[in-house]
């Protein structure tokens, strides 16, 4: 049984428990109201109804609890998680590539499994929501970061403006300096993680035809030597290649 079916089963069991718990609470509220009104016949009726409703709750609670016996570690150690995720990505029309080993690529994002922590790793960050539908929807949202010309033009103008403040020589500036400059704005970093910034850079680089207001084009460079992880921004290209950005300049 895959995790989707296992989750569907426990959801069904919990829904049944909630339904019967609602009957119990409804009977208790009716009993309370009957007592407030002094309606003796309703007191007896709702007292019996509440006793009847609660009888099934212990057994149904145990059923719901015992229905989750899923071996998450074994699931993540196998290819099953990739199979189920691929099925959901297909339903959403999201393109993906099978990576090397226990991972899958949804350009420009990568997903791998961490069986020991019972999590997925999405772009090097732990992701604990393992339901394939949730993972697929999250990946779709990451992959669909706006790539319209209008959005990219705004991004280009912002990079150019920031480069004038941060540039080291001839409008050349490290990507990390640009990113850190934007992060000075309160709340900006929370809404724009490094991966999102890198993806926008990739979309802008791929577009290729946009110019700044003074007709300059942006060029991206990778690291020429050993660079710190914090100074590079990596994405997965549409064809599955890994692309690393280190700096930009305008010409």
PDB file of C-alpha atoms in Angstrom:
ATOM      1  CA  UNK A   1       0.000   0.000   0.000  1.00  0.00           C
ATOM      2  CA  UNK A   2       1.318   3.425  -0.961  1.00  0.00           C
ATOM      3  CA  UNK A   3       1.174   6.374   1.372  1.00  0.00           C
ATOM      4  CA  UNK A   4      -1.746   7.930  -0.525  1.00  0.00           C
ATOM      5  CA  UNK A   5      -3.955   4.896   0.179  1.00  0.00           C
ATOM      6  CA  UNK A   6      -2.734   4.680   3.780  1.00  0.00           C
ATOM      7  CA  UNK A   7      -3.623   8.326   4.368  1.00  0.00           C
ATOM      8  CA  UNK A   8      -6.982   7.930   2.648  1.00  0.00           C
ATOM      9  CA  UNK A   9      -7.812   5.039   4.986  1.00  0.00           C
ATOM     10  CA  UNK A  10      -6.974   6.868   8.197  1.00  0.00           C
ATOM     11  CA  UNK A  11      -8.843   9.958   6.988  1.00  0.00           C
ATOM     12  CA  UNK A  12     -11.910   7.775   6.473  1.00  0.00           C
ATOM     13  CA  UNK A  13     -11.563   6.295   9.986  1.00  0.00           C
ATOM     14  CA  UNK A  14     -11.097   9.718  11.569  1.00  0.00           C
ATOM     15  CA  UNK A  15     -14.087  11.114   9.673  1.00  0.00           C
ATOM     16  CA  UNK A  16     -16.237   8.310  11.077  1.00  0.00           C
ATOM     17  CA  UNK A  17     -14.992   9.096  14.567  1.00  0.00           C
ATOM     18  CA  UNK A  18     -15.716  12.812  14.098  1.00  0.00           C
ATOM     19  CA  UNK A  19     -19.225  12.020  12.851  1.00  0.00           C
ATOM     20  CA  UNK A  20     -20.053   9.950  15.925  1.00  0.00           C
ATOM     21  CA  UNK A  21     -18.406  12.445  18.238  1.00  0.00           C
ATOM     22  CA  UNK A  22     -20.668  15.095  16.713  1.00  0.00           C
ATOM     23  CA  UNK A  23     -23.697  12.964  17.578  1.00  0.00           C
ATOM     24  CA  UNK A  24     -22.460  12.746  21.171  1.00  0.00           C
ATOM     25  CA  UNK A  25     -21.889  16.501  21.443  1.00  0.00           C
ATOM     26  CA  UNK A  26     -25.279  17.181  19.867  1.00  0.00           C
ATOM     27  CA  UNK A  27     -26.971  14.932  22.452  1.00  0.00           C
ATOM     28  CA  UNK A  28     -25.095  16.638  25.311  1.00  0.00           C
ATOM     29  CA  UNK A  29     -26.135  20.099  24.113  1.00  0.00           C
ATOM     30  CA  UNK A  30     -29.742  18.923  23.804  1.00  0.00           C
ATOM     31  CA  UNK A  31     -29.528  17.433  27.299  1.00  0.00           C
ATOM     32  CA  UNK A  32     -28.204  20.698  28.699  1.00  0.00           C
ATOM     33  CA  UNK A  33     -30.991  22.650  26.983  1.00  0.00           C
ATOM     34  CA  UNK A  34     -33.640  20.248  28.329  1.00  0.00           C
ATOM     35  CA  UNK A  35     -32.263  20.731  31.831  1.00  0.00           C
ATOM     36  CA  UNK A  36     -32.358  24.517  31.433  1.00  0.00           C
ATOM     37  CA  UNK A  37     -35.993  24.307  30.350  1.00  0.00           C
ATOM     38  CA  UNK A  38     -36.937  21.632  32.854  1.00  0.00           C
ATOM     39  CA  UNK A  39     -38.232  19.423  30.017  1.00  0.00           C
ATOM     40  CA  UNK A  40     -38.159  16.114  31.886  1.00  0.00           C
ATOM     41  CA  UNK A  41     -39.123  13.947  28.915  1.00  0.00           C
ATOM     42  CA  UNK A  42     -36.271  15.420  26.831  1.00  0.00           C
ATOM     43  CA  UNK A  43     -33.841  15.010  29.710  1.00  0.00           C
ATOM     44  CA  UNK A  44     -34.454  11.269  29.719  1.00  0.00           C
ATOM     45  CA  UNK A  45     -34.399  11.059  25.919  1.00  0.00           C
ATOM     46  CA  UNK A  46     -31.144  13.027  25.457  1.00  0.00           C
ATOM     47  CA  UNK A  47     -29.458  11.317  28.411  1.00  0.00           C
ATOM     48  CA  UNK A  48     -30.080   7.961  26.732  1.00  0.00           C
ATOM     49  CA  UNK A  49     -28.997   9.365  23.352  1.00  0.00           C
ATOM     50  CA  UNK A  50     -25.687  10.629  24.787  1.00  0.00           C
ATOM     51  CA  UNK A  51     -24.976   7.277  26.468  1.00  0.00           C
ATOM     52  CA  UNK A  52     -25.710   5.453  23.203  1.00  0.00           C
ATOM     53  CA  UNK A  53     -23.545   7.850  21.167  1.00  0.00           C
ATOM     54  CA  UNK A  54     -20.500   7.553  23.434  1.00  0.00           C
ATOM     55  CA  UNK A  55     -20.480   3.758  23.484  1.00  0.00           C
ATOM     56  CA  UNK A  56     -18.891   3.527  20.022  1.00  0.00           C
ATOM     57  CA  UNK A  57     -16.267   6.228  20.583  1.00  0.00           C
ATOM     58  CA  UNK A  58     -13.578   4.167  22.404  1.00  0.00           C
ATOM     59  CA  UNK A  59     -13.628   1.441  19.760  1.00  0.00           C
ATOM     60  CA  UNK A  60     -13.651   3.919  16.879  1.00  0.00           C
ATOM     61  CA  UNK A  61     -10.836   5.916  18.479  1.00  0.00           C
ATOM     62  CA  UNK A  62      -8.762   2.752  18.715  1.00  0.00           C
ATOM     63  CA  UNK A  63      -9.599   1.864  15.113  1.00  0.00           C
ATOM     64  CA  UNK A  64      -8.475   5.282  13.879  1.00  0.00           C
ATOM     65  CA  UNK A  65      -5.304   5.076  15.951  1.00  0.00           C
ATOM     66  CA  UNK A  66      -4.440   1.565  14.804  1.00  0.00           C
ATOM     67  CA  UNK A  67      -5.167   2.260  11.149  1.00  0.00           C
ATOM     68  CA  UNK A  68      -1.871   4.153  10.818  1.00  0.00           C
ATOM     69  CA  UNK A  69       0.773   1.426  10.668  1.00  0.00           C
ATOM     70  CA  UNK A  70       2.600   2.793   7.633  1.00  0.00           C
ATOM     71  CA  UNK A  71       6.342   2.095   7.381  1.00  0.00           C
ATOM     72  CA  UNK A  72       7.527   5.531   6.285  1.00  0.00           C
ATOM     73  CA  UNK A  73      11.211   4.675   6.330  1.00  0.00           C
ATOM     74  CA  UNK A  74      10.820   1.678   4.028  1.00  0.00           C
ATOM     75  CA  UNK A  75       8.579   3.733   1.767  1.00  0.00           C
ATOM     76  CA  UNK A  76      11.221   6.438   1.381  1.00  0.00           C
ATOM     77  CA  UNK A  77      13.984   3.878   0.926  1.00  0.00           C
ATOM     78  CA  UNK A  78      12.097   2.409  -2.044  1.00  0.00           C
ATOM     79  CA  UNK A  79      11.098   3.976  -5.351  1.00  0.00           C
ATOM     80  CA  UNK A  80       7.432   3.977  -4.325  1.00  0.00           C
ATOM     81  CA  UNK A  81       7.490   7.599  -3.184  1.00  0.00           C
ATOM     82  CA  UNK A  82       8.804   8.648  -6.600  1.00  0.00           C
ATOM     83  CA  UNK A  83       6.165   6.577  -8.393  1.00  0.00           C
ATOM     84  CA  UNK A  84       3.335   8.148  -6.418  1.00  0.00           C
ATOM     85  CA  UNK A  85       4.757  11.654  -6.756  1.00  0.00           C
ATOM     86  CA  UNK A  86       5.196  11.188 -10.515  1.00  0.00           C
ATOM     87  CA  UNK A  87       1.544  10.132 -10.822  1.00  0.00           C
ATOM     88  CA  UNK A  88       0.396  13.333  -9.099  1.00  0.00           C
ATOM     89  CA  UNK A  89       2.755  15.492 -11.159  1.00  0.00           C
ATOM     90  CA  UNK A  90       1.321  13.894 -14.307  1.00  0.00           C
ATOM     91  CA  UNK A  91      -2.191  14.823 -13.176  1.00  0.00           C
ATOM     92  CA  UNK A  92      -1.086  18.439 -12.719  1.00  0.00           C
ATOM     93  CA  UNK A  93       0.785  18.534 -16.023  1.00  0.00           C
ATOM     94  CA  UNK A  94       4.090  19.296 -14.288  1.00  0.00           C
ATOM     95  CA  UNK A  95       7.215  18.117 -16.119  1.00  0.00           C
ATOM     96  CA  UNK A  96       9.769  16.112 -14.152  1.00  0.00           C
ATOM     97  CA  UNK A  97      12.927  14.089 -14.680  1.00  0.00           C
ATOM     98  CA  UNK A  98      14.165  11.040 -12.803  1.00  0.00           C
ATOM     99  CA  UNK A  99      17.388  12.003 -11.109  1.00  0.00           C
ATOM    100  CA  UNK A 100      20.335   9.871 -10.104  1.00  0.00           C
ATOM    101  CA  UNK A 101      19.607   7.628  -7.120  1.00  0.00           C
ATOM    102  CA  UNK A 102      16.714   8.263  -4.779  1.00  0.00           C
ATOM    103  CA  UNK A 103      15.660  11.657  -6.131  1.00  0.00           C
ATOM    104  CA  UNK A 104      13.504  13.320  -8.743  1.00  0.00           C
ATOM    105  CA  UNK A 105      13.957  16.622 -10.588  1.00  0.00           C
ATOM    106  CA  UNK A 106      11.137  19.065 -11.182  1.00  0.00           C
ATOM    107  CA  UNK A 107      13.115  21.804 -12.936  1.00  0.00           C
ATOM    108  CA  UNK A 108      14.395  24.006 -11.503  1.00  0.00           C
ATOM    109  CA  UNK A 109      13.814  22.131  -8.242  1.00  0.00           C
ATOM    110  CA  UNK A 110      15.189  18.881  -6.877  1.00  0.00           C
ATOM    111  CA  UNK A 111      13.518  16.417  -4.499  1.00  0.00           C
ATOM    112  CA  UNK A 112      15.213  13.606  -2.623  1.00  0.00           C
ATOM    113  CA  UNK A 113      14.236  11.283   0.191  1.00  0.00           C
ATOM    114  CA  UNK A 114      15.659  11.204   3.704  1.00  0.00           C
ATOM    115  CA  UNK A 115      14.449   7.875   5.149  1.00  0.00           C
ATOM    116  CA  UNK A 116      16.240   8.354   8.478  1.00  0.00           C
ATOM    117  CA  UNK A 117      14.367  11.592   9.213  1.00  0.00           C
ATOM    118  CA  UNK A 118      11.176  10.376   7.478  1.00  0.00           C
ATOM    119  CA  UNK A 119      11.130  13.505   5.331  1.00  0.00           C
ATOM    120  CA  UNK A 120      11.695  14.621   1.806  1.00  0.00           C
ATOM    121  CA  UNK A 121      14.385  17.150   0.986  1.00  0.00           C
ATOM    122  CA  UNK A 122      13.244  19.842  -1.436  1.00  0.00           C
ATOM    123  CA  UNK A 123      16.034  22.125  -2.588  1.00  0.00           C
ATOM    124  CA  UNK A 124      18.144  21.084   0.410  1.00  0.00           C
ATOM    125  CA  UNK A 125      15.376  21.919   2.888  1.00  0.00           C
ATOM    126  CA  UNK A 126      13.438  19.298   4.919  1.00  0.00           C
ATOM    127  CA  UNK A 127       9.819  18.799   3.878  1.00  0.00           C
ATOM    128  CA  UNK A 128       7.665  16.788   6.271  1.00  0.00           C
ATOM    129  CA  UNK A 129       4.351  16.762   4.342  1.00  0.00           C
ATOM    130  CA  UNK A 130       4.700  13.467   2.491  1.00  0.00           C
ATOM    131  CA  UNK A 131       1.279  13.152   0.887  1.00  0.00           C
ATOM    132  CA  UNK A 132       2.000  13.029  -2.869  1.00  0.00           C
ATOM    133  CA  UNK A 133      -0.797  15.457  -3.712  1.00  0.00           C
ATOM    134  CA  UNK A 134       0.642  18.027  -1.285  1.00  0.00           C
ATOM    135  CA  UNK A 135       4.197  17.568  -2.550  1.00  0.00           C
ATOM    136  CA  UNK A 136       3.104  17.831  -6.181  1.00  0.00           C
ATOM    137  CA  UNK A 137       1.118  21.008  -5.569  1.00  0.00           C
ATOM    138  CA  UNK A 138       4.043  22.547  -3.712  1.00  0.00           C
ATOM    139  CA  UNK A 139       6.437  21.685  -6.531  1.00  0.00           C
ATOM    140  CA  UNK A 140       4.022  23.100  -9.073  1.00  0.00           C
ATOM    141  CA  UNK A 141       3.906  26.375  -7.192  1.00  0.00           C
ATOM    142  CA  UNK A 142       7.714  26.471  -7.028  1.00  0.00           C
ATOM    143  CA  UNK A 143       8.039  25.651 -10.709  1.00  0.00           C
ATOM    144  CA  UNK A 144       5.508  28.259 -11.736  1.00  0.00           C
ATOM    145  CA  UNK A 145       7.268  31.274 -10.264  1.00  0.00           C
ATOM    146  CA  UNK A 146       6.134  33.988 -12.589  1.00  0.00           C
ATOM    147  CA  UNK A 147       8.149  34.081 -15.813  1.00  0.00           C
ATOM    148  CA  UNK A 148       6.118  36.663 -17.715  1.00  0.00           C
ATOM    149  CA  UNK A 149       8.044  39.443 -19.434  1.00  0.00           C
ATOM    150  CA  UNK A 150       6.424  41.981 -17.153  1.00  0.00           C
ATOM    151  CA  UNK A 151       7.481  40.166 -13.998  1.00  0.00           C
ATOM    152  CA  UNK A 152      10.978  39.526 -15.298  1.00  0.00           C
ATOM    153  CA  UNK A 153      11.356  43.145 -16.353  1.00  0.00           C
ATOM    154  CA  UNK A 154      10.564  44.261 -12.812  1.00  0.00           C
ATOM    155  CA  UNK A 155      13.119  41.762 -11.495  1.00  0.00           C
ATOM    156  CA  UNK A 156      15.734  42.966 -14.008  1.00  0.00           C
ATOM    157  CA  UNK A 157      15.194  46.606 -13.069  1.00  0.00           C
ATOM    158  CA  UNK A 158      15.524  45.722  -9.382  1.00  0.00           C
ATOM    159  CA  UNK A 159      18.781  43.848  -9.987  1.00  0.00           C
ATOM    160  CA  UNK A 160      20.167  46.739 -12.005  1.00  0.00           C
ATOM    161  CA  UNK A 161      19.245  49.255  -9.326  1.00  0.00           C
ATOM    162  CA  UNK A 162      20.792  47.082  -6.613  1.00  0.00           C
ATOM    163  CA  UNK A 163      23.934  46.535  -8.696  1.00  0.00           C
ATOM    164  CA  UNK A 164      24.594  50.272  -8.801  1.00  0.00           C
ATOM    165  CA  UNK A 165      24.734  50.261  -5.019  1.00  0.00           C
ATOM    166  CA  UNK A 166      26.584  46.970  -4.604  1.00  0.00           C
ATOM    167  CA  UNK A 167      28.757  46.696  -7.740  1.00  0.00           C
ATOM    168  CA  UNK A 168      32.460  46.050  -7.226  1.00  0.00           C
ATOM    169  CA  UNK A 169      33.689  47.113 -10.684  1.00  0.00           C
ATOM    170  CA  UNK A 170      32.155  47.806 -14.081  1.00  0.00           C
ATOM    171  CA  UNK A 171      28.673  46.881 -12.862  1.00  0.00           C
ATOM    172  CA  UNK A 172      29.980  43.430 -11.852  1.00  0.00           C
ATOM    173  CA  UNK A 173      28.467  42.184  -8.612  1.00  0.00           C
ATOM    174  CA  UNK A 174      28.089  38.874  -6.810  1.00  0.00           C
ATOM    175  CA  UNK A 175      24.632  37.360  -6.675  1.00  0.00           C
ATOM    176  CA  UNK A 176      24.958  36.941  -2.910  1.00  0.00           C
ATOM    177  CA  UNK A 177      25.544  40.691  -2.512  1.00  0.00           C
ATOM    178  CA  UNK A 178      22.405  41.433  -4.519  1.00  0.00           C
ATOM    179  CA  UNK A 179      20.364  38.944  -2.531  1.00  0.00           C
ATOM    180  CA  UNK A 180      21.639  40.245   0.804  1.00  0.00           C
ATOM    181  CA  UNK A 181      20.852  43.788  -0.305  1.00  0.00           C
ATOM    182  CA  UNK A 182      17.227  42.862  -0.985  1.00  0.00           C
ATOM    183  CA  UNK A 183      17.071  41.028   2.351  1.00  0.00           C
ATOM    184  CA  UNK A 184      17.570  44.342   4.131  1.00  0.00           C
ATOM    185  CA  UNK A 185      13.900  45.054   3.425  1.00  0.00           C
ATOM    186  CA  UNK A 186      11.788  43.776   6.367  1.00  0.00           C
ATOM    187  CA  UNK A 187      10.073  40.488   5.537  1.00  0.00           C
ATOM    188  CA  UNK A 188      11.564  40.222   2.053  1.00  0.00           C
ATOM    189  CA  UNK A 189      13.711  37.173   2.750  1.00  0.00           C
ATOM    190  CA  UNK A 190      10.779  35.188   4.181  1.00  0.00           C
ATOM    191  CA  UNK A 191       8.783  35.734   0.985  1.00  0.00           C
ATOM    192  CA  UNK A 192      11.779  35.255  -1.326  1.00  0.00           C
ATOM    193  CA  UNK A 193      13.973  32.301  -0.319  1.00  0.00           C
ATOM    194  CA  UNK A 194      17.286  31.761  -2.095  1.00  0.00           C
ATOM    195  CA  UNK A 195      15.782  29.110  -4.365  1.00  0.00           C
ATOM    196  CA  UNK A 196      13.066  31.482  -5.563  1.00  0.00           C
ATOM    197  CA  UNK A 197      15.700  34.161  -6.223  1.00  0.00           C
ATOM    198  CA  UNK A 198      17.790  31.651  -8.193  1.00  0.00           C
ATOM    199  CA  UNK A 199      14.775  30.532 -10.185  1.00  0.00           C
ATOM    200  CA  UNK A 200      13.912  34.095 -11.151  1.00  0.00           C
ATOM    201  CA  UNK A 201      17.529  34.561 -12.240  1.00  0.00           C
ATOM    202  CA  UNK A 202      17.256  31.417 -14.355  1.00  0.00           C
ATOM    203  CA  UNK A 203      14.008  32.601 -15.957  1.00  0.00           C
ATOM    204  CA  UNK A 204      15.559  35.998 -16.676  1.00  0.00           C
ATOM    205  CA  UNK A 205      18.689  34.437 -18.138  1.00  0.00           C
ATOM    206  CA  UNK A 206      16.600  32.083 -20.267  1.00  0.00           C
ATOM    207  CA  UNK A 207      14.452  34.947 -21.585  1.00  0.00           C
ATOM    208  CA  UNK A 208      17.569  36.724 -22.825  1.00  0.00           C
ATOM    209  CA  UNK A 209      15.859  39.600 -24.637  1.00  0.00           C
ATOM    210  CA  UNK A 210      15.022  42.023 -21.841  1.00  0.00           C
ATOM    211  CA  UNK A 211      16.985  45.250 -21.384  1.00  0.00           C
ATOM    212  CA  UNK A 212      17.295  47.844 -18.640  1.00  0.00           C
ATOM    213  CA  UNK A 213      15.918  51.356 -19.148  1.00  0.00           C
ATOM    214  CA  UNK A 214      19.278  52.479 -20.542  1.00  0.00           C
ATOM    215  CA  UNK A 215      19.409  49.498 -22.922  1.00  0.00           C
ATOM    216  CA  UNK A 216      21.845  47.317 -21.036  1.00  0.00           C
ATOM    217  CA  UNK A 217      21.620  43.556 -20.962  1.00  0.00           C
ATOM    218  CA  UNK A 218      22.283  41.386 -17.952  1.00  0.00           C
ATOM    219  CA  UNK A 219      24.886  38.613 -18.084  1.00  0.00           C
ATOM    220  CA  UNK A 220      25.267  35.815 -15.549  1.00  0.00           C
ATOM    221  CA  UNK A 221      28.543  34.186 -14.543  1.00  0.00           C
ATOM    222  CA  UNK A 222      29.307  30.977 -12.729  1.00  0.00           C
ATOM    223  CA  UNK A 223      32.136  30.683 -10.183  1.00  0.00           C
ATOM    224  CA  UNK A 224      35.596  30.559 -11.744  1.00  0.00           C
ATOM    225  CA  UNK A 225      37.207  28.978  -8.695  1.00  0.00           C
ATOM    226  CA  UNK A 226      36.195  27.527  -5.368  1.00  0.00           C
ATOM    227  CA  UNK A 227      33.324  29.563  -3.986  1.00  0.00           C
ATOM    228  CA  UNK A 228      31.480  29.396  -0.683  1.00  0.00           C
ATOM    229  CA  UNK A 229      28.061  27.751  -0.790  1.00  0.00           C
ATOM    230  CA  UNK A 230      26.521  30.986   0.442  1.00  0.00           C
ATOM    231  CA  UNK A 231      27.895  32.805  -2.618  1.00  0.00           C
ATOM    232  CA  UNK A 232      26.404  30.535  -5.278  1.00  0.00           C
ATOM    233  CA  UNK A 233      22.813  30.079  -6.413  1.00  0.00           C
ATOM    234  CA  UNK A 234      22.006  26.808  -8.140  1.00  0.00           C
ATOM    235  CA  UNK A 235      19.007  25.684 -10.168  1.00  0.00           C
ATOM    236  CA  UNK A 236      18.057  22.683 -12.259  1.00  0.00           C
ATOM    237  CA  UNK A 237      17.603  23.631 -15.907  1.00  0.00           C
ATOM    238  CA  UNK A 238      14.704  22.409 -18.029  1.00  0.00           C
ATOM    239  CA  UNK A 239      16.904  19.645 -19.442  1.00  0.00           C
ATOM    240  CA  UNK A 240      18.014  18.489 -16.000  1.00  0.00           C
ATOM    241  CA  UNK A 241      21.444  20.130 -15.995  1.00  0.00           C
ATOM    242  CA  UNK A 242      22.637  21.855 -12.830  1.00  0.00           C
ATOM    243  CA  UNK A 243      23.335  25.549 -13.373  1.00  0.00           C
ATOM    244  CA  UNK A 244      25.223  27.675 -10.872  1.00  0.00           C
ATOM    245  CA  UNK A 245      25.163  31.460 -10.755  1.00  0.00           C
ATOM    246  CA  UNK A 246      27.833  33.454  -8.956  1.00  0.00           C
ATOM    247  CA  UNK A 247      27.763  37.001 -10.312  1.00  0.00           C
ATOM    248  CA  UNK A 248      26.117  39.317 -12.833  1.00  0.00           C
ATOM    249  CA  UNK A 249      27.182  42.290 -14.890  1.00  0.00           C
ATOM    250  CA  UNK A 250      25.426  44.676 -17.249  1.00  0.00           C
ATOM    251  CA  UNK A 251      26.643  45.669 -20.687  1.00  0.00           C
TER     252      UNK A 251
END
